[in-house]
XYZ file of C-alpha atoms in Angstrom:
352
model
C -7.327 8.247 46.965
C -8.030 10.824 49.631
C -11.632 12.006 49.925
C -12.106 15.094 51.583
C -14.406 14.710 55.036
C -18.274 15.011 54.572
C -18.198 14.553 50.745
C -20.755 12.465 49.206
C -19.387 9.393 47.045
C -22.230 7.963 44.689
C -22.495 3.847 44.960
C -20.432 1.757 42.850
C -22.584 1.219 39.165
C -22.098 -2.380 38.600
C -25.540 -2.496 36.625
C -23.465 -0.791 33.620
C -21.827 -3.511 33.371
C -24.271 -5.278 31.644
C -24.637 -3.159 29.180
C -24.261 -4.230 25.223
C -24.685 -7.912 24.464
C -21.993 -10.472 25.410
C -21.185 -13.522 23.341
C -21.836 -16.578 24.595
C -18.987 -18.658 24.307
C -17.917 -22.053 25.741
C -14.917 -19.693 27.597
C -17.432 -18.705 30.092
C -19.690 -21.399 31.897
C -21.734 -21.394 34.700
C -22.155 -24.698 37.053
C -24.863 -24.624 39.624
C -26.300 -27.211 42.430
C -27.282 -31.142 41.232
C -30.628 -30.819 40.569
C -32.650 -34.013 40.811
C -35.256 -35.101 37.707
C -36.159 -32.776 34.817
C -37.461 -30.214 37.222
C -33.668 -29.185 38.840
C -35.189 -29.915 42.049
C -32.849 -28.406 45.038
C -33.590 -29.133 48.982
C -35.231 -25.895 50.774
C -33.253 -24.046 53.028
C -29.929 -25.381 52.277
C -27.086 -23.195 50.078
C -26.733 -23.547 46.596
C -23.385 -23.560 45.308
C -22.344 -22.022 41.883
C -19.295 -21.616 40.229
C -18.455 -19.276 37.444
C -15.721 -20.474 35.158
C -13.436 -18.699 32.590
C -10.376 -18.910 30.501
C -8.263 -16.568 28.426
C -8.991 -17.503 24.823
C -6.223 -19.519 23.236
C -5.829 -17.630 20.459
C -5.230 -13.642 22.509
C -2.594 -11.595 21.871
C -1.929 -10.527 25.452
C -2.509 -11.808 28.618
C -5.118 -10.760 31.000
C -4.308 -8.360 33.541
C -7.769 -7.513 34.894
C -10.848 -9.387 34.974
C -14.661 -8.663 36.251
C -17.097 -11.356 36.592
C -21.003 -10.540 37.663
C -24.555 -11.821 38.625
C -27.352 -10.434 39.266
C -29.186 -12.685 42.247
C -32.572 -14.003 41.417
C -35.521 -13.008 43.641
C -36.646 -16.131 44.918
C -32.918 -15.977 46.683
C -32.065 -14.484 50.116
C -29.537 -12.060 49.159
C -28.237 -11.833 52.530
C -27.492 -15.254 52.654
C -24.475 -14.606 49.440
C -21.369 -16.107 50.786
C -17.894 -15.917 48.716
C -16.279 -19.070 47.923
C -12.422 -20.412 46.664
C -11.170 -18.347 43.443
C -8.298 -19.856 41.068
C -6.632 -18.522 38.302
C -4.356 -20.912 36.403
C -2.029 -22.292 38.940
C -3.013 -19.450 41.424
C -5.551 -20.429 44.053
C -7.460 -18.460 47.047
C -9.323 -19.790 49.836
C -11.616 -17.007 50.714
C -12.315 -16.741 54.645
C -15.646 -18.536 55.411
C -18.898 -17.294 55.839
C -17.982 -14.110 53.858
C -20.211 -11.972 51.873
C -17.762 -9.049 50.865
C -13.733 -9.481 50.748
C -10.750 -7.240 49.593
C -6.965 -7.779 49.668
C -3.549 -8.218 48.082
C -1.736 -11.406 47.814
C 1.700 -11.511 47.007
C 3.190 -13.100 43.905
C 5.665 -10.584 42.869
C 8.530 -13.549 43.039
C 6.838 -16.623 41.302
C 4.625 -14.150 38.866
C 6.127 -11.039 39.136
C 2.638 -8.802 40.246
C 0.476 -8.727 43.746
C -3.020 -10.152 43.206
C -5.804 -7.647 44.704
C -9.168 -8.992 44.753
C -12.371 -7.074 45.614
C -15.845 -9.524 45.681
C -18.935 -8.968 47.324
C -22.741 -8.120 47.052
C -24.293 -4.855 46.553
C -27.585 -5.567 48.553
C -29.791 -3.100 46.894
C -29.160 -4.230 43.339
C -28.667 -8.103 43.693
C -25.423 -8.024 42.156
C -22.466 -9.806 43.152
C -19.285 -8.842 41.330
C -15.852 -9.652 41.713
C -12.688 -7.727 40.295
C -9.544 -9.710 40.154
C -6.516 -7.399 38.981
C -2.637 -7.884 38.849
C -0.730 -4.915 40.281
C 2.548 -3.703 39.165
C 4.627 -4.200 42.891
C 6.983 -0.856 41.334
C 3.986 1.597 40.165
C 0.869 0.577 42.355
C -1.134 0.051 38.973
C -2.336 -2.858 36.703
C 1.127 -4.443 35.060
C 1.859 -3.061 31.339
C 3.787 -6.198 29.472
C 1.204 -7.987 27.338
C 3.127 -11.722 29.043
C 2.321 -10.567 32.591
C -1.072 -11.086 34.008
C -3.798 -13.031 35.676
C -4.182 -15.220 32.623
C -2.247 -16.054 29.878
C -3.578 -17.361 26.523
C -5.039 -20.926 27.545
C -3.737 -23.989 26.798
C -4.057 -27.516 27.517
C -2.495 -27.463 31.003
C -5.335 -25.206 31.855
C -2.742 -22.122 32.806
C -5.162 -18.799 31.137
C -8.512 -20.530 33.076
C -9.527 -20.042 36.379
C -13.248 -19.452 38.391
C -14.879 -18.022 40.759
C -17.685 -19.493 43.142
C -20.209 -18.281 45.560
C -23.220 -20.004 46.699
C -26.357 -18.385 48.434
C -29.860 -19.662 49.922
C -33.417 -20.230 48.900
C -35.980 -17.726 50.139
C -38.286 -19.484 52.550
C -42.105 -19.196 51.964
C -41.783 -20.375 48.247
C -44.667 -21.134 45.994
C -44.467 -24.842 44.805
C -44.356 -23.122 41.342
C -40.546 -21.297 42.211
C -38.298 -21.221 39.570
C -34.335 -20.073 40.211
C -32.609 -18.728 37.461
C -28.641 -17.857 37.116
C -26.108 -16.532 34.990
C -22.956 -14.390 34.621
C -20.924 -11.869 33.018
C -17.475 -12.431 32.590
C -15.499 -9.163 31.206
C -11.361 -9.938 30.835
C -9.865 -6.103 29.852
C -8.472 -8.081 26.267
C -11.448 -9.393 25.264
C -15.076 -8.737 24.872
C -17.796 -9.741 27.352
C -18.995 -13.236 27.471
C -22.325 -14.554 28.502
C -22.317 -18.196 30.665
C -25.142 -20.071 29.924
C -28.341 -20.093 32.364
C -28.857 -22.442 35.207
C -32.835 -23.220 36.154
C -33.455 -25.031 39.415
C -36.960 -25.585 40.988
C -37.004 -25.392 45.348
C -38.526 -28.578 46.552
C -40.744 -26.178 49.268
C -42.560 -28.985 51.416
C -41.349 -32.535 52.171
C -43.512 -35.990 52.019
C -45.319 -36.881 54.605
C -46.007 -40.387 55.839
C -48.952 -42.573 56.977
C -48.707 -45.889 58.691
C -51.130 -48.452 59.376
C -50.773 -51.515 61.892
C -52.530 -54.937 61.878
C -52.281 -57.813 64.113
C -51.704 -61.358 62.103
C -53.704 -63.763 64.176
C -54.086 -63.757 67.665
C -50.865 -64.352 69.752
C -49.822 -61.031 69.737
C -46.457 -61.676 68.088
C -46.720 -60.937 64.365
C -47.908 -57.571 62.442
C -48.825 -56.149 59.180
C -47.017 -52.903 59.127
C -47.949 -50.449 55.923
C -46.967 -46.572 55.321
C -47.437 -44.480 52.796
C -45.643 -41.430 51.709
C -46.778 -38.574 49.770
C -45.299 -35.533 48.783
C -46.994 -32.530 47.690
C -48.392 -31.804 43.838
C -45.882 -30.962 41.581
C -43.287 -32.031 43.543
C -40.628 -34.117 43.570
C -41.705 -36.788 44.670
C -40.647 -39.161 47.523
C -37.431 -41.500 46.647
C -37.228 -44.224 49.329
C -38.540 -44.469 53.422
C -36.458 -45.636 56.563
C -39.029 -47.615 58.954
C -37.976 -47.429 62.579
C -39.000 -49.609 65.048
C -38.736 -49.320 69.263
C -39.593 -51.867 71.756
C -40.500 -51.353 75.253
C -40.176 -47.894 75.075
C -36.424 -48.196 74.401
C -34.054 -46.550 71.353
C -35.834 -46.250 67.859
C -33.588 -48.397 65.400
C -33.748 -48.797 62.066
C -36.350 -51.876 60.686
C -36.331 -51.244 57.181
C -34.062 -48.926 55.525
C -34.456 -46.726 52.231
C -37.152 -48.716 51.199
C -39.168 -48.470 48.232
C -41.574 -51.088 49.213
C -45.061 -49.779 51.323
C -45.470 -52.875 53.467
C -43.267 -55.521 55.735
C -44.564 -58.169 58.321
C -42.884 -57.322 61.591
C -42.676 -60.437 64.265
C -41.905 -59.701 67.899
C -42.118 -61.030 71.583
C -45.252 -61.602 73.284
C -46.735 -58.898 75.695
C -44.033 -56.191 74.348
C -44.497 -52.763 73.172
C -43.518 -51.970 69.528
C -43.588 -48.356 67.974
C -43.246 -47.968 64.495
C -42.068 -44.624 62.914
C -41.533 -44.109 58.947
C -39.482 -41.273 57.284
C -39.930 -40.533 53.474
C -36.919 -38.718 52.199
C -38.080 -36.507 48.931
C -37.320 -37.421 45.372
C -34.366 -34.590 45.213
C -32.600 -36.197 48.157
C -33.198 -33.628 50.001
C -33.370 -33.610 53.968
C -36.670 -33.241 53.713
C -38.858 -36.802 55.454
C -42.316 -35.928 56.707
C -43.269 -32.336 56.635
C -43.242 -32.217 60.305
C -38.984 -33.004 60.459
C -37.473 -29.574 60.965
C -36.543 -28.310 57.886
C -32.688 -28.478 57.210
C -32.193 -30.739 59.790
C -29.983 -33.781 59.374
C -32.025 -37.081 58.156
C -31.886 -40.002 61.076
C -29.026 -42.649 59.580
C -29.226 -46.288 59.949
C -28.265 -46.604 63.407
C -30.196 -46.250 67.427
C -31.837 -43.145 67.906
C -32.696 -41.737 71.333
C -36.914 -41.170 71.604
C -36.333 -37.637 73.465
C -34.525 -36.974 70.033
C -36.754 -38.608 67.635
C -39.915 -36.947 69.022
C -37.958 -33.660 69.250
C -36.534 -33.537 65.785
C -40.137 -34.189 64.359
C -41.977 -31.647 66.528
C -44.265 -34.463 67.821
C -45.144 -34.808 71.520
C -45.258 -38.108 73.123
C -48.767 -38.652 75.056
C -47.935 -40.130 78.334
C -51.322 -41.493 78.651
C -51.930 -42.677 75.355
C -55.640 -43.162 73.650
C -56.946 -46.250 73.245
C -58.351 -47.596 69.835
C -60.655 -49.830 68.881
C -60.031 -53.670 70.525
C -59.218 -55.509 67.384
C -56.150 -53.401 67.249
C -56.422 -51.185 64.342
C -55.747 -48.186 65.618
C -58.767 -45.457 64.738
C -55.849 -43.429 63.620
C -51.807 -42.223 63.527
C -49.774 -38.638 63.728
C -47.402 -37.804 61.550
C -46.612 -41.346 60.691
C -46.049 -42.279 64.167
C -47.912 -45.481 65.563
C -47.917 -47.065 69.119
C -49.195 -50.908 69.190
C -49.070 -53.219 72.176
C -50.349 -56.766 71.584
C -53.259 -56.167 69.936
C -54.197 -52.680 71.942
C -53.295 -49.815 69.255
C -52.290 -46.563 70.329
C -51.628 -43.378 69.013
C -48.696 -41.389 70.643
C-alpha cells in the first residue's frame, strides 16, 4: 500500500475489537504466573508470564486462515515493560526475538504447508492493548489462502494439530498499595468462528518483603555457647514469610550459611573462645518471592546455601558496616540490632 507523503493515517482501532460479547468456551484459556496461597500472591518487580491458548473447534467446517488474539493491560502493570514471547500453532512454532515489545514478519512454509506465515504482535501504548494477528498468505496472490483445508489451524483433534498460543509476559508497577489487585484476560477472534472469551486471571503483588529481628544471649559464662533468636515479619495483609536462612561469620571472615530455610525462631550456636561471631537472618516471603528483609534490594537474587563475601552481604542489603562498632550493655545483650544484623564477641554485643 503506497501512502502518499504528508498524509495523515488514523491509529490502528484495536478497541473495536471488543465489541459484542464473546463466548466463553474451554477453546480459549488464559494461564498466568503461580500465584502462592488464596491471594495469587506474585514477587514485586519481577515479569509475569501469561500465555493465551486456543484451538480450532473440532467440529469447523474450514480451517483457520487468520486469527487475532487481544488484551487489554491492567493498570497496576507497566505497560512499557510488555515483552512478546514464543507463538505455536499446531506443529508450527516461533521463537520471537527477546526482549521485544512489537514484531512483524513472514516465515516461510509454502513447502511443508503450502502458505507463508506473517505475524504482526505488539502493544499500542496509549490504549493498553496488546494484539497479535497471525495470518496465512497465499505465496501466488499475496493474500490470505482461499481452500477451506489450508490454514493456520485445522479442525482440532487429539494430536493437538488446530491448537496453538500465544504468550507475553509484562511487569508490576512499582509503588503498589498492599491492597493491588492484577486482573487478565483475552480475546481470541479465528475468521471461522465467533469470538471467545478466556477466563480471568487475579493475582495480588506481594509490595514489601519481611523483615527480620535477631536477638543474642550468652549461655553461661565461658564465652563459647549462645542463644540465637530472630523473628520475621512481613507486612499486614501480606503474604506472609515462608522459611529464614541464618548466616553466621567468624572473625570477620565469609558469612556461611548456619541454619537454612528454617521455620524454627531459635537455635543454640556454640563456638571458640575469644572469637567474633556475626549472625545475619533472611526471611524469604510466603510467595517465594526474592523478597528477605525489606532492606535486600528488591529483585535481587536471594543468598543460596553456600560462603558469601561480607563486602557483598552488606552491599546487597544496603547496610553499612560500622568500623568502630557501639558497645552494649556488659552482660551481652545487645541494647539493640539493624536490619536483622547482630555483632557479638564473647559476651561484648555489638551492633554493626
Amino acid at each position: 500500500l503506497d501512502i502518499p507523503q504528508g498524509t495523515e493515517v488514523a491509529p490502528p482501532n484495536f478497541a473495536r475489537f471488543f465489541e459484542g460479547a464473546g463466548a466463553e468456551t474451554p477453546g480459549a484459556t488464559l494461564v498466568g504466573p503461580f500465584g502462592y496461597s488464596d491471594e495469587q500472591f506474585v514477587p514485586a518487580a519481577t515479569p509475569l508470564p501469561y500465555t493465551v491458548h486456543f484451538q480450532n473447534d473440532p467440529g469447523a467446517a474450514s480451517t483457520t486462515n487468520e486469527l487475532r488474539v487481544v488484551t487489554t493491560l491492567d493498570a497496576d502493570v507497566n505497560v512499557r515493560s510488555f515483552r512478546l514471547g514464543d507463538l505455536k500453532l499446531g506443529d508450527i512454532q516461533v521463537h520471537i526475538p527477546n526482549n521485544l515489545g512489537t514484531f512483524q514478519g513472514d516465515f516461510d512454509f509454502i513447502e511443508s504447508k503450502g502458505f507463508i506465515l506473517r505475524v504482526a504482535a505488539g502493544i499500542d501504548v496509549s490504549t493498553r492493548i496488546a494484539s497479535w494477528r497471525l495470518q496465512a498468505i497465499d505465496p501466488a496472490t499475496g493474500e490470505l489462502v482461499r481452500d477451506a483445508d489450508l490454514g493456520l489451524l485445522p479442525p482440532n483433534d487429539a494430536r493437538g494439530s488446530g491448537a496453538g498460543f500465544v504468550s507475553y509476559e509484562v511487569s508490576p508497577l512499582s509503588g503498589l498499595p498492599v491492597d493491588n489487585e492484577i486482573v487478565a484476560s483475552a480475546r481470541v477472534l479465528l475468521n471461522n468462528a465467533p469470538p471467545s472469551d478466556t477466563n480471568t486471571t487475579t493475582h495480588r503483588v506481594d509490595v514489601a518483603a519481611p523483615t527480620t529481628t535477631l536477638v543474642v544471649d550468652p549461655i553461661g559464662t565461658d564465652g563459647t555457647r549462645f542463644e540465637v533468636s530472630w523473628d520475621a515479619q512481613d507486612e499486614l495483609d501480606g503474604s506472609g514469610v515462608k522459611h529464614v536462612t541464618v548466616y553466621v561469620a567468624a572473625d570477620g571472615g565469609d558469612f556461611k550459611v548456619w541454619r537454612s530455610q528454617t521455620v524454627e525462631s531459635s537455635a543454640v550456636y556454640v563456638g571458640d573462645p575469644g572469637s567474633t561471631y556475626e549472625f545475619l537472618a533472611l526471611a524469604t516471603a510466603g510467595d517465594a518471592a526474592d523478597g528477605q528483609n525489606a532492606h535486600h534490594p528488591v529483585g535481587g537474587s536471594r543468598p543460596q546455601d553456600e560462603l558469601h563475601a561480607r563486602t557483598a552481604i552488606y552491599r546487597r542489603l544496603g547496610v553499612g558496616h560500622a568500623a568502630d562498632g557501639r558497645e552494649a550493655a556488659a552482660s551481652g545483650r545487645p541494647r539493640a540490632c539493624l536490619d536483622g544484623l547482630l555483632v557479638l564477641e564473647a559476651g561484648l554485643a555489638q551492633v554493626a
